[in-house]
Coordinates of C-alpha atoms in Angstrom, one line a residue:
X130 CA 17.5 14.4 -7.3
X131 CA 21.0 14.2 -5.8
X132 CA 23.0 10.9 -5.3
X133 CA 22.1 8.8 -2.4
X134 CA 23.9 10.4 0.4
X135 CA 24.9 7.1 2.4
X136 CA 26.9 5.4 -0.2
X137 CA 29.1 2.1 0.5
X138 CA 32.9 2.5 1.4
X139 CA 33.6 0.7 -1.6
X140 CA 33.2 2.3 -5.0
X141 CA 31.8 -0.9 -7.0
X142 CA 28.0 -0.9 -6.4
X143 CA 25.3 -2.4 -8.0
X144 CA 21.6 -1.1 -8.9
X145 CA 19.1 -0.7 -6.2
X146 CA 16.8 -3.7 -5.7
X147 CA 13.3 -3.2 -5.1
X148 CA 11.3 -5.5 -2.9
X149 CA 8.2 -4.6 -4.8
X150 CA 10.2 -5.8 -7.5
X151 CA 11.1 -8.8 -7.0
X152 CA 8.5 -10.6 -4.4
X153 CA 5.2 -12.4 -6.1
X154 CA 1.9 -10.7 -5.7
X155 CA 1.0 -13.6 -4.1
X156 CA 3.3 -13.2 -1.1
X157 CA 2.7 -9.6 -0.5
X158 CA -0.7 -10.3 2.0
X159 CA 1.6 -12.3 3.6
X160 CA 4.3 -10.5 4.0
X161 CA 2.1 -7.5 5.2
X162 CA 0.4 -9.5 7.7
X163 CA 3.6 -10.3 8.9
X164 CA 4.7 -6.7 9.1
X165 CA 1.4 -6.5 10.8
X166 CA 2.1 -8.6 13.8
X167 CA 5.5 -7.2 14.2
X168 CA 4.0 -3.9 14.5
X169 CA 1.4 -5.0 17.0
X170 CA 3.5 -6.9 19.4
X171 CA 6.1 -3.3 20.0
X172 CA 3.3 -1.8 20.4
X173 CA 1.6 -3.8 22.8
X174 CA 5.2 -3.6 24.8
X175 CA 4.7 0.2 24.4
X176 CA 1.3 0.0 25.8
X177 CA 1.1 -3.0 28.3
X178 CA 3.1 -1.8 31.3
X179 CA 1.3 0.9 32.1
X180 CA -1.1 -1.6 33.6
X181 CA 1.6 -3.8 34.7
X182 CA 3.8 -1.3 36.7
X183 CA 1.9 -1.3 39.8
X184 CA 2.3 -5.2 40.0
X185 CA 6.1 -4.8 38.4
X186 CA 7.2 -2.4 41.3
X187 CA 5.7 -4.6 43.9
X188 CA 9.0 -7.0 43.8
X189 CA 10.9 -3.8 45.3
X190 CA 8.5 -1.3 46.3
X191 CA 11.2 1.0 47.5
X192 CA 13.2 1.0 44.4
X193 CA 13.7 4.5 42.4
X194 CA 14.2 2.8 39.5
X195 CA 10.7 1.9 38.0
X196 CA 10.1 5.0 36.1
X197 CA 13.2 3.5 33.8
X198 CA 11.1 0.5 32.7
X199 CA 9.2 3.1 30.8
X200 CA 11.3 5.5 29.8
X201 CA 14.6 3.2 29.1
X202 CA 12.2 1.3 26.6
X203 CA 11.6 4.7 24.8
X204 CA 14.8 6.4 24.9
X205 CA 16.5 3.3 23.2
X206 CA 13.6 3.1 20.6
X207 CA 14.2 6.7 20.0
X208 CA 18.4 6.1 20.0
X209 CA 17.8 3.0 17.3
X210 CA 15.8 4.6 14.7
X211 CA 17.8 6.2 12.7
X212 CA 20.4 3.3 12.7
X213 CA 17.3 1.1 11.7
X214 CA 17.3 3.2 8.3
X215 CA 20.7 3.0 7.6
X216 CA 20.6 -0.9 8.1
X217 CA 17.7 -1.3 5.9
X218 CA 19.1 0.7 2.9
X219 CA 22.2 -1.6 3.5
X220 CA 20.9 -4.7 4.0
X221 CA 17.5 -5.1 3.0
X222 CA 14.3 -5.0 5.2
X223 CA 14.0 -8.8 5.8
X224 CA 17.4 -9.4 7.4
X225 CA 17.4 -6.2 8.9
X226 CA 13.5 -6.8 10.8
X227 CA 15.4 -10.6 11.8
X228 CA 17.7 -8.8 13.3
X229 CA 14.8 -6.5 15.0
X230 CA 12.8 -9.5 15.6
X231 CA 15.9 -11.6 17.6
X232 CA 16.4 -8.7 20.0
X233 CA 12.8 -7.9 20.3
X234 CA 12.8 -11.7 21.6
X235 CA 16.0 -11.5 23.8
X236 CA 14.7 -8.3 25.6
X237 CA 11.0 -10.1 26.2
X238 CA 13.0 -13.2 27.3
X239 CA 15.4 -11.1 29.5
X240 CA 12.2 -9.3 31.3
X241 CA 10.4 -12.7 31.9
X242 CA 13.3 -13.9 33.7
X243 CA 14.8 -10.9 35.8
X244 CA 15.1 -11.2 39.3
X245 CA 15.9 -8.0 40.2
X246 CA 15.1 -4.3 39.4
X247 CA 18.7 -3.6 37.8
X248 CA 17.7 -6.4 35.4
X249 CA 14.2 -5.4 34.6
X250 CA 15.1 -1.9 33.2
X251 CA 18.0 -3.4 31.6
X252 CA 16.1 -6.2 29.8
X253 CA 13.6 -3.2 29.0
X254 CA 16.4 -0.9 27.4
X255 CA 17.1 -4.6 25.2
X256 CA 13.3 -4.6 24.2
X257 CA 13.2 -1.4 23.6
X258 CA 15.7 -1.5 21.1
X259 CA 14.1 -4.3 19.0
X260 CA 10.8 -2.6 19.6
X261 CA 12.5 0.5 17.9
X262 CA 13.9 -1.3 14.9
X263 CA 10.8 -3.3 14.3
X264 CA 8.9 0.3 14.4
X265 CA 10.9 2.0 11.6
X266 CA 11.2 -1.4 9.4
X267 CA 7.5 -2.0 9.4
X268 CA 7.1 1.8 7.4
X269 CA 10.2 0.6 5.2
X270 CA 9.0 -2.5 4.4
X271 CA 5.7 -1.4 3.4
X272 CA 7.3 1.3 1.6
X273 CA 9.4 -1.3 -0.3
X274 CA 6.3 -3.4 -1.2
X275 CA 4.4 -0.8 -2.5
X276 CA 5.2 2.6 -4.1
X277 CA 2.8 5.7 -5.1
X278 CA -0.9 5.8 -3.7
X279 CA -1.1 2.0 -3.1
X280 CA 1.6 3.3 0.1
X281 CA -0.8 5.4 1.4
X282 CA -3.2 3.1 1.4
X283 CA -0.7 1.0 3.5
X284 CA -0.6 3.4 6.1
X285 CA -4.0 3.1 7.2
X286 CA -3.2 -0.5 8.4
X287 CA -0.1 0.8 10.4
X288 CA -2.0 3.3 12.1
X289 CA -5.0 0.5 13.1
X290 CA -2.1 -1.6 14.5
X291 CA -0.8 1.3 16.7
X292 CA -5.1 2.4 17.6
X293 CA -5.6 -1.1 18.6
X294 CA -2.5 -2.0 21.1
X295 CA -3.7 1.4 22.4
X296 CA -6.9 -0.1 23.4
X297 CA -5.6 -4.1 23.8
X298 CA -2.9 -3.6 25.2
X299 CA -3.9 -2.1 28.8
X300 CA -6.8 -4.9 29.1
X301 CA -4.4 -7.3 27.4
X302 CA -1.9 -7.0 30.4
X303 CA -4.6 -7.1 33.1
X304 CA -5.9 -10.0 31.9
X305 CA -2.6 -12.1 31.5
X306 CA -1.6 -11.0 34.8
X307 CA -4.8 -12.1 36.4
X308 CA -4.2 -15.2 34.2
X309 CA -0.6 -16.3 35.4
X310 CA 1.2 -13.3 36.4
X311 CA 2.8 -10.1 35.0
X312 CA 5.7 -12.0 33.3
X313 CA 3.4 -13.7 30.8
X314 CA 2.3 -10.8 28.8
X315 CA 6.1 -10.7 28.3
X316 CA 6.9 -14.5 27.5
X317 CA 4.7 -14.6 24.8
X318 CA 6.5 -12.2 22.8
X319 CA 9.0 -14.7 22.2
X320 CA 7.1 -17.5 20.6
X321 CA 5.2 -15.0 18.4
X322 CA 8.4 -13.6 17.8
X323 CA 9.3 -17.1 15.9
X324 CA 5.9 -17.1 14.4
X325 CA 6.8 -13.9 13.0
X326 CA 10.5 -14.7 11.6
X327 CA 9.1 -18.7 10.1
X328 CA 6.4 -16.4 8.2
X329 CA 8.5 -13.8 6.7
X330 CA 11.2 -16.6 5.4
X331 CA 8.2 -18.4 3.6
X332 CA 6.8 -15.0 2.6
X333 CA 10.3 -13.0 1.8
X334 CA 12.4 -15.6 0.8
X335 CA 16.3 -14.9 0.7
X336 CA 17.8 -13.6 -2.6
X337 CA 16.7 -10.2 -4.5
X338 CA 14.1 -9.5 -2.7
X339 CA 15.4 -9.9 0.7
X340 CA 18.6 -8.8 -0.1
X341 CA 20.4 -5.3 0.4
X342 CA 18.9 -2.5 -1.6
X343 CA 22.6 -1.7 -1.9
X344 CA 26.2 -3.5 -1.8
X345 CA 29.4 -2.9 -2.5
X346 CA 32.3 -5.6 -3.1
X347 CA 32.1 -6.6 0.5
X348 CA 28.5 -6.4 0.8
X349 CA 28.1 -5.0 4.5
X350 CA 26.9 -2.1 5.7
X351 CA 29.3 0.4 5.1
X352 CA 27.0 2.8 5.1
X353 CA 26.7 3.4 8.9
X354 CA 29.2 5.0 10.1
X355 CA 29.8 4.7 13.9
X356 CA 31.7 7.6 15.0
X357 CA 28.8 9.7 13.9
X358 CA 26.0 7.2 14.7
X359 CA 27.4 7.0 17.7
X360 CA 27.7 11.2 18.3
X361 CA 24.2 10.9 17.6
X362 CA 22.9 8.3 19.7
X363 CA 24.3 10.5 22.9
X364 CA 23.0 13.6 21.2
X365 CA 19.7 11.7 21.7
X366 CA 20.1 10.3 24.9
X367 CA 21.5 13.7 26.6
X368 CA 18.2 15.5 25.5
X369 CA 16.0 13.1 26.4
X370 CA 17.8 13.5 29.6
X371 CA 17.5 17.1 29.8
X372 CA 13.7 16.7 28.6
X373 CA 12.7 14.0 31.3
X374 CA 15.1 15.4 34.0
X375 CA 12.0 17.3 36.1
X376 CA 10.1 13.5 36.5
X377 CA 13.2 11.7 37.5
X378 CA 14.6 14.1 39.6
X379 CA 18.0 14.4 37.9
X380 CA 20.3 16.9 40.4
X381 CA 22.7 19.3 39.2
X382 CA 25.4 16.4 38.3
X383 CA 22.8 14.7 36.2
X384 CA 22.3 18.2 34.4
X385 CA 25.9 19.0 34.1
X386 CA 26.5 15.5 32.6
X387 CA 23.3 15.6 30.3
X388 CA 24.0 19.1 29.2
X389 CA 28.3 18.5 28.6
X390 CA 27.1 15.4 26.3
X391 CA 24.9 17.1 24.2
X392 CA 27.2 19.8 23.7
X393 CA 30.0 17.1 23.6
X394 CA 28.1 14.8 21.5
X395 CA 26.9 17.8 19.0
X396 CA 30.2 19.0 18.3
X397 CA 31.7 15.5 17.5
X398 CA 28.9 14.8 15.2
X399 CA 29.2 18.4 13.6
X400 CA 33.2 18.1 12.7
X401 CA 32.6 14.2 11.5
X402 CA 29.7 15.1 9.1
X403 CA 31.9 18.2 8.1
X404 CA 34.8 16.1 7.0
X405 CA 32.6 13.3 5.4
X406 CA 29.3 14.2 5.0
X407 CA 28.5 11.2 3.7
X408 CA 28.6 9.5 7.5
X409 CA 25.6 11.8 8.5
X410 CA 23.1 9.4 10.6
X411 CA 20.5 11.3 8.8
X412 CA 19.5 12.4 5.2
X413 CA 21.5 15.3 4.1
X414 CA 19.3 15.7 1.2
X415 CA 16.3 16.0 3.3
X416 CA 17.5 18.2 6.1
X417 CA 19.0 20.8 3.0
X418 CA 16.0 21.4 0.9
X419 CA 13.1 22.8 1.7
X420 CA 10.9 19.9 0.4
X421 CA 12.1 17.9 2.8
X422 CA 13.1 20.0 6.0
X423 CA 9.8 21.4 6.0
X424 CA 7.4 18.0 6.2
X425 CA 10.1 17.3 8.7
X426 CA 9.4 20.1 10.9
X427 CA 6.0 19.9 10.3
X428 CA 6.1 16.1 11.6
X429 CA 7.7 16.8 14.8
X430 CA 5.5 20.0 15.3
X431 CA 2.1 18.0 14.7
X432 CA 3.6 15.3 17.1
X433 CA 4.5 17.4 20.0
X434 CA 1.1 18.8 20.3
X435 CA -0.8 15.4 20.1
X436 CA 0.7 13.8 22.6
X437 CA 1.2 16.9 24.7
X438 CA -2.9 17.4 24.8
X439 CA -3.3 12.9 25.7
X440 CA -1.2 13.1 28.1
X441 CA -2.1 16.0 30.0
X442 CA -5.8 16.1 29.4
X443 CA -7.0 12.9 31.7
X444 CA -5.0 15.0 34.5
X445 CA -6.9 18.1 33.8
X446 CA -10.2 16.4 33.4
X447 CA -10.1 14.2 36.7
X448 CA -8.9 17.5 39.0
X449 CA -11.1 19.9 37.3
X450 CA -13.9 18.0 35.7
X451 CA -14.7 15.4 38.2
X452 CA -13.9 12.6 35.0
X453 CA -12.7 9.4 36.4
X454 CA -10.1 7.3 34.6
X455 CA -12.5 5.2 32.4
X456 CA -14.0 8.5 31.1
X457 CA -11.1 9.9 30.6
X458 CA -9.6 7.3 28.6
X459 CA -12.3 7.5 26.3
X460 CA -11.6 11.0 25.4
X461 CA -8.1 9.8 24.8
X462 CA -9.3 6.9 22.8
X463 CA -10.9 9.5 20.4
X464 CA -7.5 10.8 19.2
X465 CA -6.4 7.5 18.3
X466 CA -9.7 6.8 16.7
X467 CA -9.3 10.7 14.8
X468 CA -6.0 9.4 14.2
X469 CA -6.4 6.2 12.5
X470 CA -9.4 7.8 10.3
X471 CA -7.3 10.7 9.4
X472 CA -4.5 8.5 8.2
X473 CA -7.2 6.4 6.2
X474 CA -8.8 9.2 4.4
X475 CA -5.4 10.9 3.7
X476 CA -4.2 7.9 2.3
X477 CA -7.3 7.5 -0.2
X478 CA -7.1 10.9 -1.4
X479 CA -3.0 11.5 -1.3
X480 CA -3.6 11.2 -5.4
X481 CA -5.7 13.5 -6.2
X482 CA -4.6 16.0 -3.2
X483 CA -1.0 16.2 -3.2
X484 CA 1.3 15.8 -0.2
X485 CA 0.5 20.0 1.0
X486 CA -3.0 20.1 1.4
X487 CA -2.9 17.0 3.8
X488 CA -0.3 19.0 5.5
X489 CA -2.1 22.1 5.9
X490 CA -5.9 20.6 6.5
X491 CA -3.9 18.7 9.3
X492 CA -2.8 22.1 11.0
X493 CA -6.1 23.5 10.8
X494 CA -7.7 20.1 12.7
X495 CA -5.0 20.9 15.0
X496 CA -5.6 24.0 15.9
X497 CA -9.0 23.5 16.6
X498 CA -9.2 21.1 18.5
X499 CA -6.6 22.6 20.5
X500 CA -8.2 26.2 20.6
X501 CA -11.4 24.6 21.6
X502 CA -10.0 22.6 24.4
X503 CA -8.2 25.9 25.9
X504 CA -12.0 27.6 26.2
X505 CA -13.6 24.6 27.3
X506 CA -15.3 25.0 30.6
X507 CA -15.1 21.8 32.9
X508 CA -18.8 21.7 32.7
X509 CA -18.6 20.0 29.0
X510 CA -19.7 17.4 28.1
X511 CA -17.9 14.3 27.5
X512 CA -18.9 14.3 23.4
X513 CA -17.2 18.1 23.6
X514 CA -14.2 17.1 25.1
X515 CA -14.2 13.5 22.6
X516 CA -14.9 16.0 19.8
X517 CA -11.8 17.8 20.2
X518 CA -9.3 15.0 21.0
X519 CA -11.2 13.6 17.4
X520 CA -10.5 16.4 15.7
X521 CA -6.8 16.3 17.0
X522 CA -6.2 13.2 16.3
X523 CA -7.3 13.7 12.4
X524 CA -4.6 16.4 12.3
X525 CA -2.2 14.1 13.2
X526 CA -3.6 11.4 11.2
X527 CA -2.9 14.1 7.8
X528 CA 0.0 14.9 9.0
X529 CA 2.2 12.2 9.6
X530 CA 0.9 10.3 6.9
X531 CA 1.4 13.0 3.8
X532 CA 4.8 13.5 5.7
X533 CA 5.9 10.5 5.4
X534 CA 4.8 9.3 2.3
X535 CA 6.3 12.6 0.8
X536 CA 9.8 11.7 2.1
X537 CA 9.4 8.1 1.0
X538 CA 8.6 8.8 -2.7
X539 CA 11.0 12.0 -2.9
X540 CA 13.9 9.1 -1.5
X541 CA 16.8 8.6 -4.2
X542 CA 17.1 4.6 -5.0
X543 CA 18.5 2.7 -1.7
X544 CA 17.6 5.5 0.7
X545 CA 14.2 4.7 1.5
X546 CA 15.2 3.5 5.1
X547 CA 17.1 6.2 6.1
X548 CA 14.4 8.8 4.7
X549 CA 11.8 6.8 6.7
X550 CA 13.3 6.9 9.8
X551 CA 14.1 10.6 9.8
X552 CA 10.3 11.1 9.7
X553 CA 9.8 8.5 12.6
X554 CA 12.5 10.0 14.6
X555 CA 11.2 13.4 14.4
X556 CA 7.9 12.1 15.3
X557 CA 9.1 10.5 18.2
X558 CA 11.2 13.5 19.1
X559 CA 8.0 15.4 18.9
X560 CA 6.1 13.4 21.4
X561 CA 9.2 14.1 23.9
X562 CA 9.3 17.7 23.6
X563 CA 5.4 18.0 23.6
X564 CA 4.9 15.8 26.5
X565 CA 7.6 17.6 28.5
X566 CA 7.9 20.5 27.8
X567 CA 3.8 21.2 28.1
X568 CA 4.4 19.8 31.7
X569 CA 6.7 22.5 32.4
X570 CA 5.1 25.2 30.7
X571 CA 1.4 24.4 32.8
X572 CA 3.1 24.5 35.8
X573 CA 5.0 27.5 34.3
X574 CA 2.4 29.4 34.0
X575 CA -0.8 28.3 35.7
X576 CA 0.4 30.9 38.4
X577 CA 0.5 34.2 35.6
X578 CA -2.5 32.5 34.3
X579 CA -4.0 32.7 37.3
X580 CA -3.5 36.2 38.3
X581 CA -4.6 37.3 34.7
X582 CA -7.5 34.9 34.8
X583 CA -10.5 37.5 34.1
X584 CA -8.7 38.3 30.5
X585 CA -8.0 35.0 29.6
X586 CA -10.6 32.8 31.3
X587 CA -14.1 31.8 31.0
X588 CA -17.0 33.7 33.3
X589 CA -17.3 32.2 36.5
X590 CA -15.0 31.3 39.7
X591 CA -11.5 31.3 39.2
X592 CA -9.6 27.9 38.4
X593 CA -6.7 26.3 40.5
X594 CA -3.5 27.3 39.0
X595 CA -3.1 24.3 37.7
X596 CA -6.0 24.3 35.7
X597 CA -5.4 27.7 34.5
X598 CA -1.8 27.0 33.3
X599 CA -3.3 23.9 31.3
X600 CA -6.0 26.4 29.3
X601 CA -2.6 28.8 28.6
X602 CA -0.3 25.9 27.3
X603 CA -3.0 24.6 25.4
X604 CA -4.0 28.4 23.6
X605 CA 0.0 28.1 22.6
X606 CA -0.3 24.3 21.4
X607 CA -3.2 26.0 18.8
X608 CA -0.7 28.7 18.5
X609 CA 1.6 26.5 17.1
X610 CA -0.6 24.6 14.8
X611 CA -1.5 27.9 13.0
X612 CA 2.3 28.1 12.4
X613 CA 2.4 23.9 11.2
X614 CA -0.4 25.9 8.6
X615 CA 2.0 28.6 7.8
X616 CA 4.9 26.1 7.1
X617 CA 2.6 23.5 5.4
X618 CA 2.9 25.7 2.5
X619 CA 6.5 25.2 2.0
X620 CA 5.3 21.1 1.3
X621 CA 5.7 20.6 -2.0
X622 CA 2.2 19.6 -3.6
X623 CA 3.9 16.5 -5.5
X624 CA 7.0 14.5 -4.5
X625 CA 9.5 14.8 -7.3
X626 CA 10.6 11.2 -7.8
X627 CA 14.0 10.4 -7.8
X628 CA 15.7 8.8 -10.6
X629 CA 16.8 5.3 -10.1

């Protein structure tokens, strides 16, 4: 494998420490179950307000700026990740998940205490960016503790965590707002969040094996450069922009702006990775080979059309089905549940499979889920429609997990953070463009759809356009998991392990 792309400014460096390395058997359940927790409590924060908005936006029902506690949270967990890898690889997972863990705390301390609306989405943006670090530093750390298939064993836990604030966290936040008010589901963050940080100093002690996994003479982080991280970061921010600019009602100057800084933003980042490549806030060895730019692609594609079909089916099932929002949730639960079980299984077999046939089982879930929710008539019933969200959610499951686990164990010694968090951002970058851009393509084409409805509908009355631009958008999501197939067979069957 090639050298480890995000070297130190200084020439002197030392070998790579290994967390597995160097912390006791003992300490690992600890240290896990402290991973754990972090995990669970961004999660939660990713999950809880969704229940909490309507009693959030009653301070200043006439404010415009609400939809921002949601999406200012994600768009600076999506900006952070890949500086989260870069950190770890730098400094190590422990100090870097402190560091995580103090913001995490900051931001749930700032929300408590906001008085205003201004202050809320700001405080949220602060969560959101511990929420984000903690995200990508629970896969690295997890990755440092364990290597080969005892990792993809890991990653069954990581995927309960996220398939249980799914469910916890909405009844979670109802219940503590009943209890004393919406601020408390907040407030609590920040004496868990010292719970968290006392346990991982007892169970990952400073010295080797919280230490960086590289230094140089000065020991910081030299690898993250921040002309290019910072190129990056409104790369991000402008497309996210662009992306979420139809539910926030962005005007032409909000275009202009969005669209001149990712152009902007792009071409900076393209002339500083050009002269020193490197300052690249991603991988170049995995965006250049195959073996990696593949599993990448095949991340983000898998994400895009999971969380495309979650988020838009509950809307399609309540106008056309006559499903109210407890039903529909179930079916929505079932794609977490396909999605925990398909990491589980994929992680159990990952040895005697390979890292490809994951990949390309995964597609095949995906498309059939997919193609059988496009032909469903509204009079399924609810076991068809949990069926199919199951069997999307196992695609997912297969995918993400052999992805990531693949770039992990192909990473060259002290680049396991920055690998990781290339995967996570492209996942998260999937959900974006699949949540979006479905949104636009339904009500794209439920009109054409309409008008061609006796060639590509079921017998019977005609839809709404609506409904009939959902079935279209959802025959292209299972068009594009037969192409995840196709490109799953790029995926290298066995990760070919760096030397250290």
């Amino acid at each position: 494998m090639a050298e480890p792309l995000l070297p130190l400014a200084t020439p002197a460096r030392a070998a790579p420490v290994r967390v597995e390395a160097a912390t006791a058997p003992a300490r690992r359940p600890l240290v896990v179950g402290v991973v754990l927790l972090c995990l669970f409590l961004a999660a939660m924060d990713a999950t809880v307000v969704g229940t909490l908005l309507p009693y959030m936006t009653a301070q200043d029902p006439g404010s415009s700026l609400y939809p921002w506690l949601m999406s200012g949270f994600i768009v600076a967990g999506i900006v952070v990740t890949p500086v989260s890898g870069q950190l770890a690889d730098a400094w190590g997972g422990r100090r870097a998940l402190q560091v995580a863990l103090v913001l995490f705390m900051l931001g749930s301390a700032a929300v408590w205490a906001a008085p205003t609306v201004p202050g809320l989405v700001a405080a949220r943006v602060l969560q959101g960016l511990g929420a984000g670090m903690v995200t990508v530093l629970a896969y690295v750390l997890i990755g440092q503790l364990y290597t080969g298939n005892q990792r993809g064993r890991m990653q069954a836990l990581l995927s309960l965590v996220w398939g249980l604030a799914a469910v916890v966290g909405p009844l979670a936040g109802a219940a503590l707002h009943e209890l004393a008010g919406w601020r408390l589901a907040f407030g609590l963050n920040v004496p868990l969040g010292f719970l968290a940080l006392g346990l991982l100093a007892v169970g990952l002690p400073a010295g080797p094996a919280g230490g960086p996994s590289r230094t140089g003479a000065a020991g910081g982080a030299a690898g993250l450069d921040l002309p290019s991280q910072a190129a990056f970061a409104l790369v991000l921010v402008s497309l996210l922009a662009l992306l979420m600019a139809p539910a926030h009602g962005l005007g032409a100057g909000g275009l202009a702006a969005a669209l001149a800084g990712l152009i902007g933003g792009g071409t900076g980042l393209w002339a500083r990775v050009r002269q020193r490549p490197q300052a690249s806030p991603l991988p170049l060895s995995l965006l250049r080979q195959r073996a990696g730019w593949a599993p990448l692609a095949c991340t983000v594609g898998a994400a895009a059309i999971l969380y495309a079909v979650v988020t838009l089916l509950p809307l399609y099932l309540h106008q056309s089905a006559g499903l109210n929002a407890v039903r529909g949730g179930l079916v929505v639960m079932a794609a977490a549940l396909g999605w925990v079980v398909g990491s589980a299984v994929c992680g159990q077999r990952l040895g005697r499979w390979g890292h490809r046939t994951p990949v390309v089982m995964g597609a095949a879930a995906l498309a059939l889920g997919t193609a059988a929710l496009a032909v469903a008539p509204p009079s399924w019933p609810l076991w068809g429609w949990a069926a199919a969200q199951l069997s999307v959610g196992l695609g997912m499951g297969f995918v993400a997990t052999s992805t990531l686990l693949l770039a992990q164990n192909q990473a060259p010694a002290g680049a396991l953070g920055s690998h990781t968090a290339a995967m996570q951002l492209g996942r998260q970058l999937g959900a974006a463009v699949g949540i979006h851009l479905l949104a636009a393509l339904q009500m794209g084409l439920g009109p054409v759809a309409l008008v061609l409805w006796p060639a590509v509908g079921m017998a019977g009355a005609a839809p709404t356009a609506e409904a009939a631009g959902f079935r279209v958008s959802l025959a292209v999501l299972a068009g594009l998991a037969l192409l995840l197939g196709a490109l799953g067979r790029h995926v290298p069957p066995q990760a070919h392990h760096p030397q250290a």
